[in-house]
Amino acid sequence: MSRAGSSRWCPTPQQLMMLEEMYRSGITNPNSTQIQHITSQLSLYGKIEGKNVFYWFQNHKARHRQKLRKKLTRQLQHHHQLLHYFDSPAAFRHHSYYNSGSPLLFPQAGIHHEAAKHSMNCTWKFNIPERTDKNKGMMRTYGSDWLMMVDVGPPLSSPPCYSMICRPPLKTLELFPLSASDLKEDTNINKDS
Amino acid sequence: MSRAGSSRWCPTPQQLMMLEEMYRSGITNPNSTQIQHITSQLSLYGKIEGKNVFYWFQNHKARHRQKLRKKLTRQLQHHHQLLHYFDSPAAFRHHSYYNSGSPLLFPQAGIHHEAAKHSMNCTWKFNIPERTDKNKGMMRTYGSDWLMMVDVGPPLSSPPCYSMICRPPLKTLELFPLSASDLKEDTNINKDS
DNA sequence: GCAAATTAATGATTTATTCAAG
DNA sequence: CTTGAATAAATCATTAATTTGC
């Protein structure tokens, strides 16, 4: 992985681990400042650009929620089957019906905050911008400031050139301010399925 | 319009005219290089940033197609009514049924290329990037190179600061290379309605 | 005429879908 | 089949048109 003339970014295991750790820690929709810092941190472990980070979080969030949705619908179907089951005559109810489904109803439910706590002893830090103008909006990459992401040119041309961040003023704030992304995620899931 | 402390961009009539002219000329999905040039051109007529241009084309394209879709479905309904009409007994068919609908079935059909021809005598020019890597992809703003769009800070702070383009090397190529966006648009329309 | 109230347009974000590399 | 990349659709939010009662 991380080949020279590859047409698309291929994350190194280190990078992937750190990205997943960040995601579990609550960073699901980093804004441009966050992306800049994540990028510069991860560039220590291999070639990476801001847009790779951007796309990774976008895809990971979408596919994570997709997975949750599927699991949820399976659960609902299961419930439905259970309802039918209990509607059926008692004579047919003597085989074990419960061992077929997934082991736990909502396996993800209580995990996030645990992970968030444990993730504090991670080695990297990155910056969190001050609360956005209206403190509800949590602007995304397109928000009031945009990323400068320059391609290192046509592939193969410049091997040691890590993507550089354009805006220098990077003051370090505290870690993991994200508050309640799980709830928001759940409501979103309930909204559209 | 174009007020000082406005939270969102408000295009001047000049800017709007030029954007619409570009759109009619076939620029429906400008890549970052095009956006940069369009932005710098339009900044002569008022405050504007690259992301405004980006969003404008995105929205305009979407809403234009939406309008076409609606028109199309209306036309289909009309056809449907006509079919019913011709299915009805001849005795009921003596009023003029054709004057109710829109005057032409596909008013947009043959216009684009005419407009493209006439638009050549427009006063502004802008650059077209070399054919993208794979010459089919027609990459968007996120494509191989990204825009540098810095906000001029919190509104009201910096009135005369037009958005500046980051990347200087702007070699001018020829005008309006777009080939057949209408067809593509039509197929897209047929795809999802 | 002219504000307050509603509605329509449209700029800005977010989410879903699709394409394609490996 | 997974997943990075790109596009399109849906949605939110703010501004301009406009209607309405005075």
Coordinates of C-alpha atoms (C1' of nucleotides) in Angstrom, one line a residue:
Chain A
M1 CA 0.0 0.0 0.0
S2 CA 0.9 3.6 -0.4
R3 CA 2.4 2.9 -3.7
A4 CA 4.1 5.6 -5.7
G5 CA 2.0 6.0 -8.8
S6 CA -1.3 4.9 -7.3
S7 CA -4.3 6.8 -8.5
R8 CA -6.0 6.9 -5.2
W9 CA -4.9 7.2 -1.6
C10 CA -4.2 4.0 0.2
P11 CA -4.1 4.5 3.9
T12 CA -1.4 2.8 5.9
P13 CA -2.5 0.6 8.8
Q14 CA -1.3 3.3 11.3
Q15 CA -3.3 5.9 9.5
L16 CA -6.4 3.7 9.4
M17 CA -6.1 2.9 13.1
M18 CA -5.8 6.5 14.0
L19 CA -8.7 7.5 11.8
E20 CA -10.9 4.8 13.3
E21 CA -9.9 5.8 16.8
M22 CA -10.8 9.4 16.1
Y23 CA -14.1 8.3 14.7
R24 CA -14.9 6.2 17.7
S25 CA -13.9 9.1 19.8
G26 CA -16.6 11.2 18.4
I27 CA -15.0 13.0 15.4
T28 CA -17.5 12.1 12.7
N29 CA -17.7 15.3 10.7
P30 CA -14.4 17.2 11.1
N31 CA -14.4 20.8 9.9
S32 CA -11.6 22.2 7.8
T33 CA -9.4 23.1 10.8
Q34 CA -9.7 19.6 12.2
I35 CA -9.0 18.1 8.8
Q36 CA -5.9 20.1 8.5
H37 CA -4.5 18.9 11.8
I38 CA -5.5 15.4 11.3
T39 CA -3.8 15.5 7.9
S40 CA -0.6 16.9 9.2
Q41 CA -0.6 14.4 12.0
L42 CA -1.2 11.4 9.7
S43 CA 1.3 12.6 7.2
L44 CA 3.9 11.4 9.6
Y45 CA 2.8 7.9 8.8
G46 CA 2.6 8.1 5.1
K47 CA 1.5 10.2 2.2
I48 CA -1.9 11.8 2.7
E49 CA -3.8 14.8 1.8
G50 CA -6.7 16.7 3.4
K51 CA -9.2 15.5 0.9
N52 CA -8.4 11.9 1.8
V53 CA -9.2 12.7 5.4
F54 CA -12.3 14.5 4.3
Y55 CA -13.5 11.6 2.1
W56 CA -12.6 9.0 4.7
F57 CA -14.8 10.5 7.4
Q58 CA -17.6 11.1 5.0
N59 CA -17.6 7.6 3.7
H60 CA -17.0 6.0 7.1
K61 CA -19.9 7.9 8.7
A62 CA -22.2 7.0 5.9
R63 CA -21.3 3.3 5.8
H64 CA -21.3 3.0 9.6
R65 CA -24.8 4.4 9.7
Q66 CA -25.8 2.2 6.8
K67 CA -24.6 -0.8 8.8
L68 CA -26.5 0.3 11.8
R69 CA -29.6 0.8 9.7
K70 CA -29.4 -2.7 8.3
K71 CA -28.9 -4.1 11.7
L72 CA -31.8 -2.2 13.0
T73 CA -34.1 -3.3 10.2
R74 CA -33.0 -6.9 10.8
Q75 CA -33.9 -6.4 14.4
L76 CA -37.3 -5.0 13.6
Q77 CA -37.9 -7.9 11.3
H78 CA -36.9 -10.2 14.1
H79 CA -39.3 -8.4 16.4
H80 CA -41.9 -8.8 13.8
Q81 CA -41.3 -12.5 13.5
L82 CA -41.4 -12.7 17.3
L83 CA -44.8 -11.0 17.3
H84 CA -46.1 -13.4 14.7
Y85 CA -44.5 -16.1 16.8
F86 CA -46.4 -15.2 19.9
D87 CA -49.5 -14.8 17.9
S88 CA -49.2 -18.4 16.7
P89 CA -50.8 -21.2 18.6
A90 CA -48.8 -22.4 21.6
A91 CA -48.3 -25.8 20.2
F92 CA -45.8 -24.5 17.7
R93 CA -43.8 -22.6 20.1
H94 CA -41.5 -25.2 21.6
H95 CA -38.3 -24.9 19.6
S96 CA -35.8 -22.3 20.6
Y97 CA -36.4 -19.3 18.5
Y98 CA -34.1 -16.8 20.1
N99 CA -30.7 -18.2 19.2
S100 CA -31.0 -17.2 15.6
G101 CA -30.6 -13.5 15.6
S102 CA -27.7 -11.3 16.6
P103 CA -26.5 -11.6 20.1
L104 CA -27.3 -8.2 21.4
L105 CA -30.0 -5.9 20.4
F106 CA -28.0 -2.7 20.1
P107 CA -24.3 -3.7 20.4
Q108 CA -23.2 -0.1 19.6
A109 CA -25.3 1.5 22.2
G110 CA -23.0 1.9 25.2
I111 CA -19.7 1.6 23.5
H112 CA -18.9 5.1 22.2
H113 CA -18.4 6.8 25.5
E114 CA -16.2 4.0 26.8
A115 CA -14.1 4.3 23.8
A116 CA -14.0 8.0 24.1
K117 CA -12.7 7.7 27.6
H118 CA -10.0 5.2 26.7
S119 CA -8.9 7.0 23.7
M120 CA -7.5 9.8 25.7
N121 CA -4.2 8.0 26.0
C122 CA -3.6 8.2 22.3
T123 CA -0.4 9.7 21.3
W124 CA -1.6 12.3 18.8
K125 CA -3.4 15.5 19.5
F126 CA -5.2 17.8 17.1
N127 CA -6.9 21.1 17.3
I128 CA -10.6 21.8 17.8
P129 CA -11.8 25.2 16.6
E130 CA -13.7 27.5 18.8
R131 CA -17.4 26.9 18.9
T132 CA -18.9 28.0 15.6
D133 CA -20.8 31.2 15.2
K134 CA -24.2 29.9 16.0
N135 CA -23.2 27.2 18.4
K136 CA -25.5 24.6 16.9
G137 CA -24.3 24.5 13.3
M138 CA -21.0 22.6 13.5
M139 CA -19.9 23.6 10.0
R140 CA -18.3 21.2 7.8
T141 CA -15.5 21.3 5.4
Y142 CA -17.2 23.8 3.1
G143 CA -18.0 26.1 6.0
S144 CA -16.8 29.5 6.5
D145 CA -13.2 28.5 5.8
W146 CA -12.2 26.1 3.1
L147 CA -9.4 23.8 2.8
M148 CA -6.4 24.3 0.6
M149 CA -5.7 20.9 -0.8
V150 CA -3.3 20.8 -3.6
D151 CA -2.6 17.7 -5.4
V152 CA 1.1 16.9 -5.4
G153 CA 0.7 17.1 -9.2
P154 CA 0.3 14.2 -11.6
P155 CA 1.0 10.9 -9.8
L156 CA 4.6 9.7 -9.9
S157 CA 6.0 13.2 -10.2
S158 CA 6.8 14.1 -6.7
P159 CA 7.2 11.3 -4.2
P160 CA 8.4 13.0 -1.0
C161 CA 5.9 15.9 -1.1
Y162 CA 3.4 15.6 1.6
S163 CA 0.4 17.8 1.3
M164 CA 1.0 21.1 2.9
I165 CA -1.5 23.0 4.9
C166 CA -2.0 26.5 3.7
R167 CA -3.1 28.3 6.8
P168 CA -0.4 28.5 9.4
P169 CA -2.1 29.8 12.5
L170 CA -2.7 26.6 14.4
K171 CA -3.4 27.2 18.0
T172 CA -3.9 24.0 20.0
L173 CA -7.0 23.7 22.0
E174 CA -8.2 20.9 24.2
L175 CA -9.0 17.4 23.1
F176 CA -12.3 15.8 22.1
P177 CA -14.9 18.4 22.7
L178 CA -17.5 16.5 20.9
S179 CA -20.5 16.1 23.1
A180 CA -23.3 13.9 22.0
S181 CA -22.9 12.6 18.5
D182 CA -24.4 9.2 19.3
L183 CA -27.7 10.7 20.0
K184 CA -27.7 12.8 16.9
E185 CA -26.7 9.7 14.9
D186 CA -29.6 7.7 16.4
T187 CA -32.1 10.3 15.7
N188 CA -30.9 10.5 12.1
I189 CA -31.2 6.8 11.8
N190 CA -34.7 6.8 13.1
K191 CA -35.5 9.6 10.7
D192 CA -35.0 7.7 7.5
S193 CA -35.7 4.1 7.7
Chain B
M1 CA -28.0 43.4 -2.7
S2 CA -24.4 42.6 -1.9
R3 CA -24.8 44.1 1.5
A4 CA -22.0 44.4 3.9
G5 CA -22.8 42.3 6.9
S6 CA -24.9 39.7 5.1
S7 CA -24.5 36.2 6.1
R8 CA -24.7 34.8 2.6
W9 CA -23.5 35.9 -0.8
C10 CA -25.9 38.0 -2.8
P11 CA -24.9 38.1 -6.5
T12 CA -25.0 41.4 -8.3
P13 CA -27.1 41.5 -11.5
Q14 CA -23.9 41.6 -13.5
Q15 CA -22.5 38.5 -11.8
L16 CA -25.8 36.7 -12.2
M17 CA -26.0 37.5 -15.9
M18 CA -22.5 36.3 -16.5
L19 CA -23.1 33.1 -14.5
E20 CA -26.3 32.4 -16.4
E21 CA -24.5 33.1 -19.7
M22 CA -21.8 30.6 -18.7
Y23 CA -24.3 28.0 -17.8
R24 CA -26.2 28.4 -21.0
S25 CA -22.9 28.2 -22.8
G26 CA -22.4 24.7 -21.4
I27 CA -20.4 25.2 -18.2
T28 CA -22.6 23.3 -15.8
N29 CA -20.0 21.6 -13.6
P30 CA -16.9 23.7 -13.5
N31 CA -13.8 22.2 -11.9
S32 CA -11.6 24.0 -9.5
T33 CA -9.5 25.7 -12.1
Q34 CA -12.6 27.0 -13.9
I35 CA -14.1 28.1 -10.6
Q36 CA -11.0 30.0 -9.8
H37 CA -11.1 31.9 -13.0
I38 CA -14.8 32.5 -12.9
T39 CA -14.4 33.8 -9.4
S40 CA -11.6 36.2 -10.3
Q41 CA -13.5 37.5 -13.2
L42 CA -16.7 38.0 -11.3
S43 CA -14.9 39.6 -8.4
L44 CA -14.6 42.7 -10.7
Y45 CA -18.3 43.2 -10.2
G46 CA -18.6 42.6 -6.5
K47 CA -17.6 40.6 -3.6
I48 CA -17.5 36.9 -4.4
E49 CA -15.7 33.7 -3.4
G50 CA -15.0 30.5 -5.1
K51 CA -17.4 28.6 -3.0
N52 CA -20.2 30.9 -4.1
V53 CA -19.5 30.1 -7.7
F54 CA -19.3 26.4 -6.8
Y55 CA -22.6 26.4 -5.0
W56 CA -24.2 28.5 -7.7
F57 CA -23.5 26.1 -10.4
Q58 CA -24.5 23.1 -8.3
N59 CA -27.8 24.7 -7.3
H60 CA -28.5 26.0 -10.7
K61 CA -27.9 22.7 -12.4
A62 CA -30.0 20.8 -9.9
R63 CA -32.9 23.3 -10.1
H64 CA -32.7 23.6 -13.8
R65 CA -33.0 19.8 -14.2
Q66 CA -35.7 19.8 -11.6
K67 CA -37.6 22.3 -13.6
L68 CA -37.1 20.2 -16.8
R69 CA -38.3 17.1 -14.9
K70 CA -41.5 18.8 -13.8
K71 CA -42.1 20.1 -17.3
L72 CA -41.5 16.6 -18.7
T73 CA -44.0 15.0 -16.3
R74 CA -46.5 17.7 -17.1
Q75 CA -46.0 16.9 -20.7
L76 CA -46.4 13.2 -20.1
Q77 CA -49.6 13.9 -18.2
H78 CA -50.7 16.0 -21.1
H79 CA -50.0 13.2 -23.5
H80 CA -51.8 10.9 -21.2
Q81 CA -54.8 13.1 -21.3
L82 CA -54.5 13.3 -25.1
L83 CA -54.5 9.5 -25.3
H84 CA -57.6 9.4 -23.1
Y85 CA -59.0 12.1 -25.3
F86 CA -58.5 10.1 -28.5
D87 CA -59.9 7.1 -26.8
S88 CA -63.1 9.0 -26.0
P89 CA -65.9 9.0 -28.5
A90 CA -65.5 11.3 -31.5
A91 CA -68.6 13.3 -30.5
F92 CA -66.7 14.9 -27.6
R93 CA -63.6 15.8 -29.6
H94 CA -64.7 19.1 -31.2
H95 CA -63.2 21.7 -28.9
S96 CA -59.6 22.8 -29.4
Y97 CA -57.5 20.8 -26.9
Y98 CA -54.1 21.8 -28.0
N99 CA -54.0 25.5 -26.9
S100 CA -53.9 24.8 -23.2
G101 CA -50.4 23.4 -22.7
S102 CA -47.1 24.9 -23.1
P103 CA -46.3 26.3 -26.5
L104 CA -43.5 23.9 -27.4
L105 CA -42.9 20.4 -26.3
F106 CA -39.2 20.7 -25.5
P107 CA -38.3 24.4 -25.6
Q108 CA -34.8 23.8 -24.4
A109 CA -34.0 21.2 -27.0
G110 CA -32.2 23.1 -29.7
I111 CA -31.2 26.2 -27.8
H112 CA -28.0 25.3 -26.1
H113 CA -25.8 25.2 -29.2
E114 CA -27.3 28.4 -30.5
A115 CA -26.5 30.1 -27.2
A116 CA -23.1 28.6 -27.2
K117 CA -22.4 30.1 -30.6
H118 CA -23.7 33.5 -29.8
S119 CA -22.0 33.6 -26.4
M120 CA -18.6 33.9 -28.1
N121 CA -18.9 37.6 -28.3
C122 CA -19.1 38.0 -24.6
T123 CA -16.5 40.3 -23.1
W124 CA -15.0 38.0 -20.5
K125 CA -12.9 35.0 -21.0
F126 CA -11.8 32.3 -18.6
N127 CA -9.5 29.4 -18.7
I128 CA -10.3 25.8 -19.4
P129 CA -8.0 23.2 -17.9
E130 CA -6.3 20.6 -20.0
R131 CA -8.4 17.5 -20.4
T132 CA -8.5 15.7 -17.1
D133 CA -6.4 12.7 -16.5
K134 CA -8.9 10.2 -17.7
N135 CA -10.7 12.3 -20.2
K136 CA -14.1 11.1 -19.3
G137 CA -14.2 11.9 -15.6
M138 CA -14.8 15.6 -15.7
M139 CA -13.9 16.1 -12.1
R140 CA -15.6 18.5 -9.9
T141 CA -14.4 21.0 -7.4
Y142 CA -13.0 18.3 -5.3
G143 CA -11.1 16.8 -8.2
S144 CA -7.4 16.4 -8.5
D145 CA -6.8 19.9 -7.3
W146 CA -8.8 21.8 -4.8
L147 CA -9.8 25.3 -4.3
M148 CA -8.3 27.6 -1.9
M149 CA -11.2 29.6 -0.6
V150 CA -10.6 31.6 2.4
D151 CA -13.3 33.5 4.0
V152 CA -12.5 37.1 4.4
G153 CA -13.1 36.6 8.1
P154 CA -16.2 37.4 10.1
P155 CA -18.6 39.5 8.1
L156 CA -18.2 43.3 8.4
S157 CA -14.5 43.1 9.2
S158 CA -12.9 43.5 5.8
P159 CA -15.0 45.3 3.2
P160 CA -12.6 45.7 0.3
C161 CA -11.0 42.2 0.4
Y162 CA -12.0 40.3 -2.6
S163 CA -11.4 36.6 -2.4
M164 CA -8.0 35.8 -3.7
I165 CA -7.0 32.9 -5.7
C166 CA -4.2 30.9 -4.3
R167 CA -2.6 29.3 -7.3
P168 CA -1.0 31.8 -9.7
P169 CA 0.0 29.7 -12.8
L170 CA -3.0 30.4 -15.0
K171 CA -2.3 29.7 -18.6
T172 CA -5.2 30.7 -20.8
L173 CA -6.6 28.0 -23.1
E174 CA -9.4 28.4 -25.6
L175 CA -13.0 29.2 -24.9
F176 CA -15.9 26.8 -24.3
P177 CA -14.6 23.4 -24.9
L178 CA -17.6 21.7 -23.5
S179 CA -18.9 19.1 -25.9
A180 CA -22.3 17.6 -25.3
S181 CA -23.6 18.3 -21.9
D182 CA -27.2 18.4 -23.1
L183 CA -27.2 14.8 -24.0
K184 CA -25.8 13.8 -20.7
E185 CA -28.3 16.0 -19.0
D186 CA -31.1 14.4 -20.9
T187 CA -30.0 10.9 -20.1
N188 CA -29.7 11.8 -16.5
I189 CA -33.2 13.1 -16.6
N190 CA -34.5 10.0 -18.2
K191 CA -32.7 8.0 -15.6
D192 CA -34.4 9.3 -12.5
S193 CA -38.0 10.1 -13.2
Chain C
dG1 C1' -48.2 54.0 1.0
dC2 C1' -46.1 50.9 4.4
dA3 C1' -44.9 47.6 7.7
dA4 C1' -46.0 43.0 9.5
dA5 C1' -46.9 38.5 7.8
dT6 C1' -46.5 34.9 4.1
dT7 C1' -44.7 32.9 0.4
dA8 C1' -41.2 32.0 -3.1
dA9 C1' -36.2 31.8 -4.5
dT10 C1' -32.0 30.6 -3.7
dG11 C1' -27.5 30.3 -1.1
dA12 C1' -25.4 26.8 1.9
dT13 C1' -25.1 22.0 4.2
dT14 C1' -25.8 17.4 4.7
dT15 C1' -27.0 12.9 3.1
dA16 C1' -27.5 9.4 -0.2
dT17 C1' -26.1 7.3 -4.5
dT18 C1' -23.0 6.0 -7.9
dC19 C1' -18.5 5.1 -10.1
dA20 C1' -14.3 2.8 -10.2
dA21 C1' -9.7 1.1 -8.3
dG22 C1' -7.5 -2.7 -6.1
Chain D
dC1 C1' -16.2 -7.1 -2.0
dT2 C1' -14.4 -3.3 0.1
dT3 C1' -13.6 1.5 -0.1
dG4 C1' -11.7 5.9 -2.0
dA5 C1' -13.6 9.4 -5.0
dA6 C1' -17.2 12.0 -7.2
dT7 C1' -21.9 13.4 -8.2
dA8 C1' -26.6 14.1 -7.3
dA9 C1' -30.5 14.7 -4.4
dA10 C1' -32.6 16.3 -0.2
dT11 C1' -32.6 19.5 3.3
dC12 C1' -31.8 23.6 6.0
dA13 C1' -31.8 28.6 6.4
dT14 C1' -31.9 33.3 4.9
dT15 C1' -33.1 36.7 1.9
dA16 C1' -36.3 38.8 -1.7
dA17 C1' -41.0 39.2 -3.4
dT18 C1' -45.6 39.4 -2.4
dT19 C1' -49.7 39.8 -0.1
dT20 C1' -52.6 41.7 3.4
dG21 C1' -54.7 44.7 6.7
dC22 C1' -54.5 49.2 8.2

